[in-house]
PDB file of C-alpha atoms in Angstrom:
ATOM      1  CA  MET A   1      49.347 -54.579  52.761  1.00 86.00           C
ATOM      2  CA  LEU A   2      52.052 -52.804  54.779  1.00 96.00           C
ATOM      3  CA  LYS A   3      51.077 -54.507  58.153  1.00 96.00           C
ATOM      4  CA  GLU A   4      54.277 -55.819  59.903  1.00 97.00           C
ATOM      5  CA  LYS A   5      56.593 -54.430  57.309  1.00 98.00           C
ATOM      6  CA  VAL A   6      59.929 -53.051  58.606  1.00 98.00           C
ATOM      7  CA  VAL A   7      60.414 -49.413  57.495  1.00 98.00           C
ATOM      8  CA  ILE A   8      63.543 -47.235  57.937  1.00 98.00           C
ATOM      9  CA  VAL A   9      62.878 -43.478  57.598  1.00 98.00           C
ATOM     10  CA  THR A  10      65.854 -41.225  57.505  1.00 98.00           C
ATOM     11  CA  GLY A  11      65.362 -37.454  58.450  1.00 97.00           C
ATOM     12  CA  ALA A  12      62.479 -38.765  60.596  1.00 97.00           C
ATOM     13  CA  SER A  13      62.662 -35.898  63.111  1.00 95.00           C
ATOM     14  CA  SER A  14      60.570 -33.337  61.143  1.00 93.00           C
ATOM     15  CA  GLY A  15      58.648 -32.647  58.024  1.00 93.00           C
ATOM     16  CA  PHE A  16      58.014 -35.348  55.476  1.00 96.00           C
ATOM     17  CA  GLY A  17      59.920 -37.986  57.421  1.00 97.00           C
ATOM     18  CA  GLU A  18      58.046 -37.357  60.673  1.00 97.00           C
ATOM     19  CA  ASP A  19      54.563 -37.327  59.067  1.00 97.00           C
ATOM     20  CA  ALA A  20      55.452 -40.438  56.898  1.00 98.00           C
ATOM     21  CA  SER A  21      56.631 -42.202  60.089  1.00 98.00           C
ATOM     22  CA  ARG A  22      53.336 -41.624  61.805  1.00 98.00           C
ATOM     23  CA  ILE A  23      51.363 -42.851  58.740  1.00 98.00           C
ATOM     24  CA  PHE A  24      53.578 -45.886  58.313  1.00 98.00           C
ATOM     25  CA  ALA A  25      53.028 -46.774  62.014  1.00 98.00           C
ATOM     26  CA  ARG A  26      49.214 -46.381  61.601  1.00 98.00           C
ATOM     27  CA  GLU A  27      49.375 -48.836  58.712  1.00 98.00           C
ATOM     28  CA  GLY A  28      50.882 -51.412  61.159  1.00 98.00           C
ATOM     29  CA  CYS A  29      54.548 -50.992  60.222  1.00 98.00           C
ATOM     30  CA  LYS A  30      57.478 -51.274  62.525  1.00 98.00           C
ATOM     31  CA  VAL A  31      59.187 -48.004  61.919  1.00 98.00           C
ATOM     32  CA  VAL A  32      62.785 -47.243  62.497  1.00 98.00           C
ATOM     33  CA  LEU A  33      63.225 -43.539  63.018  1.00 98.00           C
ATOM     34  CA  ALA A  34      66.644 -42.116  62.076  1.00 98.00           C
ATOM     35  CA  ALA A  35      68.073 -38.603  62.395  1.00 97.00           C
ATOM     36  CA  ARG A  36      70.555 -36.708  64.226  1.00 95.00           C
ATOM     37  CA  ARG A  37      68.227 -35.159  66.814  1.00 94.00           C
ATOM     38  CA  LEU A  38      67.576 -38.039  69.181  1.00 96.00           C
ATOM     39  CA  GLU A  39      65.366 -36.183  71.560  1.00 95.00           C
ATOM     40  CA  LYS A  40      62.849 -35.451  68.797  1.00 96.00           C
ATOM     41  CA  LEU A  41      62.960 -39.127  67.719  1.00 97.00           C
ATOM     42  CA  GLU A  42      62.245 -40.233  71.142  1.00 98.00           C
ATOM     43  CA  LEU A  43      59.317 -37.899  71.459  1.00 97.00           C
ATOM     44  CA  LEU A  44      57.977 -38.940  68.111  1.00 98.00           C
ATOM     45  CA  ALA A  45      58.371 -42.718  69.060  1.00 98.00           C
ATOM     46  CA  SER A  46      56.454 -42.070  72.357  1.00 98.00           C
ATOM     47  CA  GLU A  47      53.690 -40.535  70.468  1.00 98.00           C
ATOM     48  CA  ILE A  48      53.450 -43.407  67.879  1.00 98.00           C
ATOM     49  CA  ARG A  49      53.386 -45.939  70.753  1.00 98.00           C
ATOM     50  CA  GLU A  50      50.630 -43.982  72.533  1.00 97.00           C
ATOM     51  CA  GLU A  51      48.604 -44.552  69.348  1.00 97.00           C
ATOM     52  CA  GLY A  52      49.414 -48.306  69.479  1.00 97.00           C
ATOM     53  CA  GLY A  53      52.149 -48.165  66.865  1.00 98.00           C
ATOM     54  CA  ILE A  54      55.720 -49.577  66.854  1.00 98.00           C
ATOM     55  CA  ALA A  55      58.692 -47.244  66.625  1.00 98.00           C
ATOM     56  CA  PHE A  56      62.376 -47.616  67.150  1.00 98.00           C
ATOM     57  CA  PRO A  57      64.403 -44.373  67.419  1.00 98.00           C
ATOM     58  CA  LEU A  58      68.037 -44.422  66.448  1.00 98.00           C
ATOM     59  CA  SER A  59      70.300 -41.396  66.287  1.00 97.00           C
ATOM     60  CA  ALA A  60      72.150 -41.523  63.001  1.00 97.00           C
ATOM     61  CA  ASP A  61      74.146 -38.892  60.914  1.00 98.00           C
ATOM     62  CA  ILE A  62      74.051 -40.281  57.306  1.00 98.00           C
ATOM     63  CA  THR A  63      77.256 -38.367  56.400  1.00 97.00           C
ATOM     64  CA  VAL A  64      78.944 -40.807  58.872  1.00 98.00           C
ATOM     65  CA  GLN A  65      79.628 -44.388  57.501  1.00 98.00           C
ATOM     66  CA  SER A  66      79.646 -45.967  60.943  1.00 98.00           C
ATOM     67  CA  ASP A  67      76.304 -44.375  61.807  1.00 98.00           C
ATOM     68  CA  ILE A  68      74.740 -45.843  58.712  1.00 98.00           C
ATOM     69  CA  GLU A  69      76.163 -49.237  59.424  1.00 98.00           C
ATOM     70  CA  ARG A  70      74.879 -49.128  63.056  1.00 98.00           C
ATOM     71  CA  LEU A  71      71.520 -47.996  61.787  1.00 98.00           C
ATOM     72  CA  VAL A  72      71.038 -51.047  59.440  1.00 98.00           C
ATOM     73  CA  ASP A  73      72.768 -53.449  61.871  1.00 98.00           C
ATOM     74  CA  SER A  74      70.453 -52.338  64.735  1.00 98.00           C
ATOM     75  CA  THR A  75      67.378 -52.602  62.681  1.00 98.00           C
ATOM     76  CA  LEU A  76      68.282 -56.241  61.552  1.00 98.00           C
ATOM     77  CA  GLN A  77      69.083 -57.096  65.225  1.00 98.00           C
ATOM     78  CA  GLU A  78      65.690 -55.761  66.404  1.00 98.00           C
ATOM     79  CA  TYR A  79      63.464 -56.955  63.418  1.00 98.00           C
ATOM     80  CA  GLY A  80      65.537 -59.331  61.219  1.00 97.00           C
ATOM     81  CA  ARG A  81      64.855 -57.483  57.915  1.00 97.00           C
ATOM     82  CA  VAL A  82      64.221 -54.317  56.071  1.00 98.00           C
ATOM     83  CA  ASP A  83      61.195 -53.987  53.870  1.00 98.00           C
ATOM     84  CA  VAL A  84      61.022 -50.367  52.944  1.00 98.00           C
ATOM     85  CA  LEU A  85      63.708 -47.751  53.022  1.00 98.00           C
ATOM     86  CA  PHE A  86      62.555 -44.044  52.735  1.00 98.00           C
ATOM     87  CA  ASN A  87      65.571 -41.893  51.976  1.00 98.00           C
ATOM     88  CA  ASN A  88      64.238 -38.646  53.171  1.00 97.00           C
ATOM     89  CA  ALA A  89      67.127 -36.923  54.950  1.00 96.00           C
ATOM     90  CA  GLY A  90      68.198 -33.765  53.070  1.00 95.00           C
ATOM     91  CA  PHE A  91      68.432 -29.877  53.224  1.00 93.00           C
ATOM     92  CA  GLY A  92      69.023 -26.899  50.915  1.00 92.00           C
ATOM     93  CA  ARG A  93      71.172 -23.822  51.296  1.00 91.00           C
ATOM     94  CA  LEU A  94      70.052 -21.466  48.458  1.00 90.00           C
ATOM     95  CA  ASP A  95      72.266 -18.527  47.404  1.00 90.00           C
ATOM     96  CA  TRP A  96      74.363 -17.334  44.421  1.00 91.00           C
ATOM     97  CA  LEU A  97      77.062 -19.848  43.789  1.00 94.00           C
ATOM     98  CA  GLU A  98      79.926 -17.518  44.694  1.00 93.00           C
ATOM     99  CA  ASN A  99      78.255 -16.809  48.115  1.00 91.00           C
ATOM    100  CA  LEU A 100      77.948 -20.455  49.211  1.00 95.00           C
ATOM    101  CA  LYS A 101      80.476 -21.643  51.570  1.00 95.00           C
ATOM    102  CA  GLU A 102      82.716 -24.637  50.601  1.00 95.00           C
ATOM    103  CA  MET A 103      82.256 -26.829  53.575  1.00 95.00           C
ATOM    104  CA  GLU A 104      79.003 -25.920  55.436  1.00 93.00           C
ATOM    105  CA  ASP A 105      77.035 -25.347  52.374  1.00 95.00           C
ATOM    106  CA  ILE A 106      78.405 -27.060  49.240  1.00 97.00           C
ATOM    107  CA  ASN A 107      80.097 -30.078  50.753  1.00 98.00           C
ATOM    108  CA  ALA A 108      77.311 -30.462  53.300  1.00 97.00           C
ATOM    109  CA  MET A 109      74.663 -30.608  50.796  1.00 97.00           C
ATOM    110  CA  LEU A 110      76.564 -33.175  48.700  1.00 98.00           C
ATOM    111  CA  ASP A 111      77.330 -35.256  51.769  1.00 98.00           C
ATOM    112  CA  VAL A 112      73.729 -35.385  53.136  1.00 98.00           C
ATOM    113  CA  ASN A 113      71.522 -35.236  49.884  1.00 98.00           C
ATOM    114  CA  LEU A 114      73.608 -37.366  47.699  1.00 98.00           C
ATOM    115  CA  ARG A 115      76.407 -39.354  49.248  1.00 98.00           C
ATOM    116  CA  GLY A 116      74.533 -40.108  52.411  1.00 98.00           C
ATOM    117  CA  LEU A 117      71.460 -41.369  50.530  1.00 98.00           C
ATOM    118  CA  ILE A 118      73.615 -43.581  48.245  1.00 98.00           C
ATOM    119  CA  GLN A 119      75.618 -45.035  51.161  1.00 98.00           C
ATOM    120  CA  THR A 120      72.387 -45.842  53.124  1.00 98.00           C
ATOM    121  CA  THR A 121      70.848 -47.524  50.165  1.00 98.00           C
ATOM    122  CA  ARG A 122      74.051 -49.475  49.556  1.00 98.00           C
ATOM    123  CA  GLN A 123      74.097 -50.603  53.212  1.00 98.00           C
ATOM    124  CA  VAL A 124      70.336 -51.707  53.008  1.00 98.00           C
ATOM    125  CA  LEU A 125      70.546 -53.246  49.543  1.00 98.00           C
ATOM    126  CA  PRO A 126      72.145 -56.679  50.332  1.00 98.00           C
ATOM    127  CA  VAL A 127      69.367 -57.497  52.802  1.00 97.00           C
ATOM    128  CA  MET A 128      66.735 -56.780  50.170  1.00 98.00           C
ATOM    129  CA  LEU A 129      68.620 -58.742  47.510  1.00 98.00           C
ATOM    130  CA  GLU A 130      68.832 -61.690  49.878  1.00 97.00           C
ATOM    131  CA  ASN A 131      65.037 -61.630  50.504  1.00 97.00           C
ATOM    132  CA  ARG A 132      64.323 -60.831  46.810  1.00 98.00           C
ATOM    133  CA  SER A 133      61.902 -57.990  47.915  1.00 98.00           C
ATOM    134  CA  GLY A 134      61.783 -54.396  49.122  1.00 98.00           C
ATOM    135  CA  VAL A 135      60.898 -50.890  48.236  1.00 98.00           C
ATOM    136  CA  ILE A 136      63.321 -48.003  48.167  1.00 98.00           C
ATOM    137  CA  ILE A 137      61.785 -44.564  48.077  1.00 98.00           C
ATOM    138  CA  ASN A 138      64.043 -41.584  47.379  1.00 98.00           C
ATOM    139  CA  MET A 139      62.942 -38.109  48.153  1.00 98.00           C
ATOM    140  CA  VAL A 140      63.937 -36.014  45.270  1.00 98.00           C
ATOM    141  CA  SER A 141      62.353 -32.587  44.489  1.00 96.00           C
ATOM    142  CA  ILE A 142      61.057 -30.640  41.677  1.00 96.00           C
ATOM    143  CA  ALA A 143      64.581 -29.173  41.808  1.00 96.00           C
ATOM    144  CA  GLY A 144      65.675 -32.641  40.327  1.00 97.00           C
ATOM    145  CA  LEU A 145      63.742 -31.763  37.268  1.00 98.00           C
ATOM    146  CA  ILE A 146      63.914 -27.926  37.015  1.00 97.00           C
ATOM    147  CA  ALA A 147      67.097 -26.094  38.009  1.00 96.00           C
ATOM    148  CA  SER A 148      66.453 -22.586  39.179  1.00 91.00           C
ATOM    149  CA  PRO A 149      68.677 -19.646  40.160  1.00 91.00           C
ATOM    150  CA  LEU A 150      70.073 -20.128  43.727  1.00 91.00           C
ATOM    151  CA  TYR A 151      69.526 -23.877  43.458  1.00 93.00           C
ATOM    152  CA  SER A 152      72.713 -24.728  41.713  1.00 96.00           C
ATOM    153  CA  ILE A 153      74.209 -27.111  44.287  1.00 97.00           C
ATOM    154  CA  TYR A 154      70.840 -28.334  45.625  1.00 96.00           C
ATOM    155  CA  SER A 155      69.632 -29.002  42.169  1.00 97.00           C
ATOM    156  CA  ALA A 156      73.026 -30.804  41.331  1.00 98.00           C
ATOM    157  CA  THR A 157      72.397 -33.151  44.464  1.00 98.00           C
ATOM    158  CA  LYS A 158      68.829 -33.727  43.405  1.00 98.00           C
ATOM    159  CA  PHE A 159      69.666 -34.425  39.770  1.00 98.00           C
ATOM    160  CA  GLY A 160      72.208 -36.838  41.085  1.00 98.00           C
ATOM    161  CA  VAL A 161      69.550 -38.510  43.229  1.00 98.00           C
ATOM    162  CA  ARG A 162      67.254 -38.760  40.102  1.00 98.00           C
ATOM    163  CA  GLY A 163      70.060 -40.482  38.077  1.00 98.00           C
ATOM    164  CA  PHE A 164      70.913 -42.720  40.857  1.00 98.00           C
ATOM    165  CA  SER A 165      67.271 -43.763  41.298  1.00 98.00           C
ATOM    166  CA  GLU A 166      66.867 -44.541  37.679  1.00 98.00           C
ATOM    167  CA  ALA A 167      70.011 -46.608  37.224  1.00 98.00           C
ATOM    168  CA  LEU A 168      69.431 -48.530  40.523  1.00 98.00           C
ATOM    169  CA  ARG A 169      65.886 -49.229  39.602  1.00 98.00           C
ATOM    170  CA  ARG A 170      67.120 -50.961  36.371  1.00 98.00           C
ATOM    171  CA  GLU A 171      69.826 -52.917  38.433  1.00 98.00           C
ATOM    172  CA  VAL A 172      67.413 -54.309  41.065  1.00 98.00           C
ATOM    173  CA  LYS A 173      63.977 -54.654  39.670  1.00 98.00           C
ATOM    174  CA  PRO A 174      64.575 -58.111  38.166  1.00 98.00           C
ATOM    175  CA  PHE A 175      65.305 -59.300  41.784  1.00 98.00           C
ATOM    176  CA  GLY A 176      62.018 -58.099  43.157  1.00 98.00           C
ATOM    177  CA  ILE A 177      63.087 -54.787  44.485  1.00 98.00           C
ATOM    178  CA  GLN A 178      61.296 -51.511  43.520  1.00 98.00           C
ATOM    179  CA  VAL A 179      63.061 -48.106  43.432  1.00 98.00           C
ATOM    180  CA  CYS A 180      60.669 -45.095  43.492  1.00 98.00           C
ATOM    181  CA  ALA A 181      61.430 -41.376  43.118  1.00 98.00           C
ATOM    182  CA  ILE A 182      59.112 -38.620  44.446  1.00 98.00           C
ATOM    183  CA  TYR A 183      59.402 -35.053  43.229  1.00 98.00           C
ATOM    184  CA  PRO A 184      57.380 -32.536  45.392  1.00 96.00           C
ATOM    185  CA  GLY A 185      57.030 -28.798  44.762  1.00 92.00           C
ATOM    186  CA  GLY A 186      56.850 -26.379  47.591  1.00 84.00           C
ATOM    187  CA  ALA A 187      55.536 -27.697  50.858  1.00 81.00           C
ATOM    188  CA  ALA A 188      55.177 -26.475  54.513  1.00 68.00           C
ATOM    189  CA  THR A 189      58.203 -27.933  56.243  1.00 64.00           C
ATOM    190  CA  GLU A 190      61.310 -26.719  58.048  1.00 60.00           C
ATOM    191  CA  PHE A 191      63.110 -26.699  54.761  1.00 59.00           C
ATOM    192  CA  SER A 192      62.861 -22.858  54.379  1.00 56.00           C
ATOM    193  CA  ARG A 193      64.348 -22.246  57.847  1.00 58.00           C
ATOM    194  CA  HIS A 194      67.717 -23.454  56.528  1.00 51.00           C
ATOM    195  CA  THR A 195      67.912 -22.151  53.085  1.00 56.00           C
ATOM    196  CA  GLY A 196      69.687 -18.897  53.758  1.00 57.00           C
ATOM    197  CA  ASN A 197      68.734 -15.304  53.729  1.00 59.00           C
ATOM    198  CA  SER A 198      69.548 -14.057  50.213  1.00 59.00           C
ATOM    199  CA  GLU A 199      67.376 -11.143  48.901  1.00 57.00           C
ATOM    200  CA  PHE A 200      66.208 -13.124  45.904  1.00 53.00           C
ATOM    201  CA  ARG A 201      65.093 -16.013  48.225  1.00 56.00           C
ATOM    202  CA  ARG A 202      63.252 -13.579  50.537  1.00 57.00           C
ATOM    203  CA  GLU A 203      61.462 -11.964  47.508  1.00 57.00           C
ATOM    204  CA  VAL A 204      60.818 -15.037  45.387  1.00 55.00           C
ATOM    205  CA  LYS A 205      59.148 -17.902  47.063  1.00 61.00           C
ATOM    206  CA  THR A 206      56.259 -20.323  46.677  1.00 60.00           C
ATOM    207  CA  PRO A 207      52.920 -18.634  47.615  1.00 61.00           C
ATOM    208  CA  GLU A 208      51.453 -20.135  50.746  1.00 65.00           C
ATOM    209  CA  PHE A 209      48.035 -20.874  49.113  1.00 63.00           C
ATOM    210  CA  ILE A 210      49.704 -23.425  46.636  1.00 71.00           C
ATOM    211  CA  ARG A 211      52.120 -24.961  49.113  1.00 82.00           C
ATOM    212  CA  MET A 212      51.341 -28.640  50.000  1.00 93.00           C
ATOM    213  CA  THR A 213      51.084 -29.726  53.543  1.00 93.00           C
ATOM    214  CA  SER A 214      53.788 -32.011  54.808  1.00 94.00           C
ATOM    215  CA  GLU A 215      51.230 -34.720  55.653  1.00 96.00           C
ATOM    216  CA  TYR A 216      49.876 -34.668  52.005  1.00 96.00           C
ATOM    217  CA  VAL A 217      53.435 -35.505  50.734  1.00 96.00           C
ATOM    218  CA  ALA A 218      53.868 -38.094  53.366  1.00 97.00           C
ATOM    219  CA  ARG A 219      50.708 -39.903  52.248  1.00 97.00           C
ATOM    220  CA  LYS A 220      51.946 -39.951  48.666  1.00 98.00           C
ATOM    221  CA  VAL A 221      55.218 -41.569  50.062  1.00 98.00           C
ATOM    222  CA  VAL A 222      53.269 -44.209  51.983  1.00 98.00           C
ATOM    223  CA  ASN A 223      51.192 -44.907  48.949  1.00 98.00           C
ATOM    224  CA  LEU A 224      54.323 -45.478  46.905  1.00 98.00           C
ATOM    225  CA  ALA A 225      55.317 -48.191  49.467  1.00 98.00           C
ATOM    226  CA  LYS A 226      51.894 -49.776  48.819  1.00 98.00           C
ATOM    227  CA  HIS A 227      51.887 -49.373  45.108  1.00 98.00           C
ATOM    228  CA  PRO A 228      55.394 -48.678  43.819  1.00 98.00           C
ATOM    229  CA  ARG A 229      55.843 -46.441  40.735  1.00 97.00           C
ATOM    230  CA  ARG A 230      58.892 -45.346  38.995  1.00 98.00           C
ATOM    231  CA  SER A 231      58.245 -41.635  39.830  1.00 97.00           C
ATOM    232  CA  VAL A 232      55.574 -39.340  41.207  1.00 98.00           C
ATOM    233  CA  ILE A 233      55.488 -35.597  40.622  1.00 97.00           C
ATOM    234  CA  ILE A 234      53.338 -33.458  42.897  1.00 96.00           C
ATOM    235  CA  PRO A 235      51.316 -31.339  42.933  1.00 94.00           C
ATOM    236  CA  TYR A 236      49.727 -32.334  39.593  1.00 92.00           C
ATOM    237  CA  TRP A 237      49.816 -28.968  38.127  1.00 92.00           C
ATOM    238  CA  MET A 238      53.614 -29.144  38.136  1.00 94.00           C
ATOM    239  CA  LEU A 239      53.613 -31.737  35.347  1.00 96.00           C
ATOM    240  CA  PRO A 240      52.944 -29.185  32.524  1.00 96.00           C
ATOM    241  CA  VAL A 241      55.731 -26.906  34.091  1.00 94.00           C
ATOM    242  CA  VAL A 242      58.131 -29.780  33.948  1.00 96.00           C
ATOM    243  CA  TRP A 243      57.099 -30.558  30.352  1.00 96.00           C
ATOM    244  CA  VAL A 244      57.699 -26.968  29.208  1.00 96.00           C
ATOM    245  CA  ASN A 245      61.130 -26.885  31.045  1.00 95.00           C
ATOM    246  CA  ARG A 246      62.131 -30.119  29.234  1.00 96.00           C
ATOM    247  CA  TYR A 247      61.176 -29.271  25.746  1.00 97.00           C
ATOM    248  CA  PHE A 248      61.247 -25.449  25.706  1.00 96.00           C
ATOM    249  CA  PRO A 249      63.923 -24.541  28.355  1.00 95.00           C
ATOM    250  CA  TRP A 250      64.339 -21.137  26.736  1.00 95.00           C
ATOM    251  CA  LEU A 251      61.001 -20.174  28.100  1.00 93.00           C
ATOM    252  CA  THR A 252      62.220 -20.956  31.683  1.00 93.00           C
ATOM    253  CA  ASP A 253      65.373 -18.931  30.832  1.00 92.00           C
ATOM    254  CA  LEU A 254      63.295 -15.945  29.846  1.00 92.00           C
ATOM    255  CA  ALA A 255      60.966 -16.329  32.918  1.00 89.00           C
ATOM    256  CA  VAL A 256      63.738 -16.040  35.419  1.00 87.00           C
ATOM    257  CA  ARG A 257      66.086 -13.639  33.567  1.00 87.00           C
ATOM    258  CA  GLY A 258      64.534 -10.455  34.795  1.00 81.00           C
ATOM    259  CA  MET A 259      64.507 -11.522  38.379  1.00 77.00           C
ATOM    260  CA  VAL A 260      68.148 -12.616  38.234  1.00 82.00           C
ATOM    261  CA  LYS A 261      69.287  -9.273  36.827  1.00 77.00           C
ATOM    262  CA  LYS A 262      67.252  -7.493  39.538  1.00 77.00           C
ATOM    263  CA  PHE A 263      68.499  -9.330  42.585  1.00 75.00           C
ATOM    264  CA  HIS A 264      71.993 -10.410  41.659  1.00 71.00           C
ATOM    265  CA  HIS A 265      74.312  -7.614  42.912  1.00 59.00           C
ATOM    266  CA  LEU A 266      77.288  -7.800  40.706  1.00 59.00           C
ATOM    267  CA  PRO A 267      80.629  -6.540  42.253  1.00 55.00           C
TER     268      PRO A 267
END
């Protein structure tokens, strides 16, 4: 079903993006690997080719419009179309709002997680509209459904991606284009290496025994490309947690209140 499809993966140098790229290639896709770290992309592309797959590494910073344009133009020059866009690039800097730095934390998360995703989609969309087909998969997060302490800006970006995905899906579905949003909980990736070092973050984290593997999440992404759905929440046991937060938010407030008072060192 995916054989010969052209797939762009942003944030392909590690984590969900890297694993999804490998799986897409094993499905017979032509995978365009996009990220800032070209050396890692070239290594990944080499490994994919050794397995008989097709990969095209391209250095791209999705906060730079010219890089986005070059990414899409190069893909079209190489393969002539884009069938699947996996918007995966993103990061989180987690701390109390007053401790976050304006440029390297707040603006950077907005630029990568939200603006970059929107602009990449906007650049690819005309190609899909012309072909009257395509699948756009947006990596959201449980943080796009449940906003927790320390996640104020990260959750703001992910709630933004959630709203963007919902609106765009209604705009383009009549023209044969599917927009999917995936909401994973805690998983074993590089994400935690870049979240900061607040005391609350060190003490309160997802236990390892319930963290998903990156490959598990990546397989769910590839399955969305095969069988598009409006949204997927994983792991399954997060569904009742999301339901409680939606209809009884005061319970979530109570659950985190004690931890916030314990770890938030007021001046």
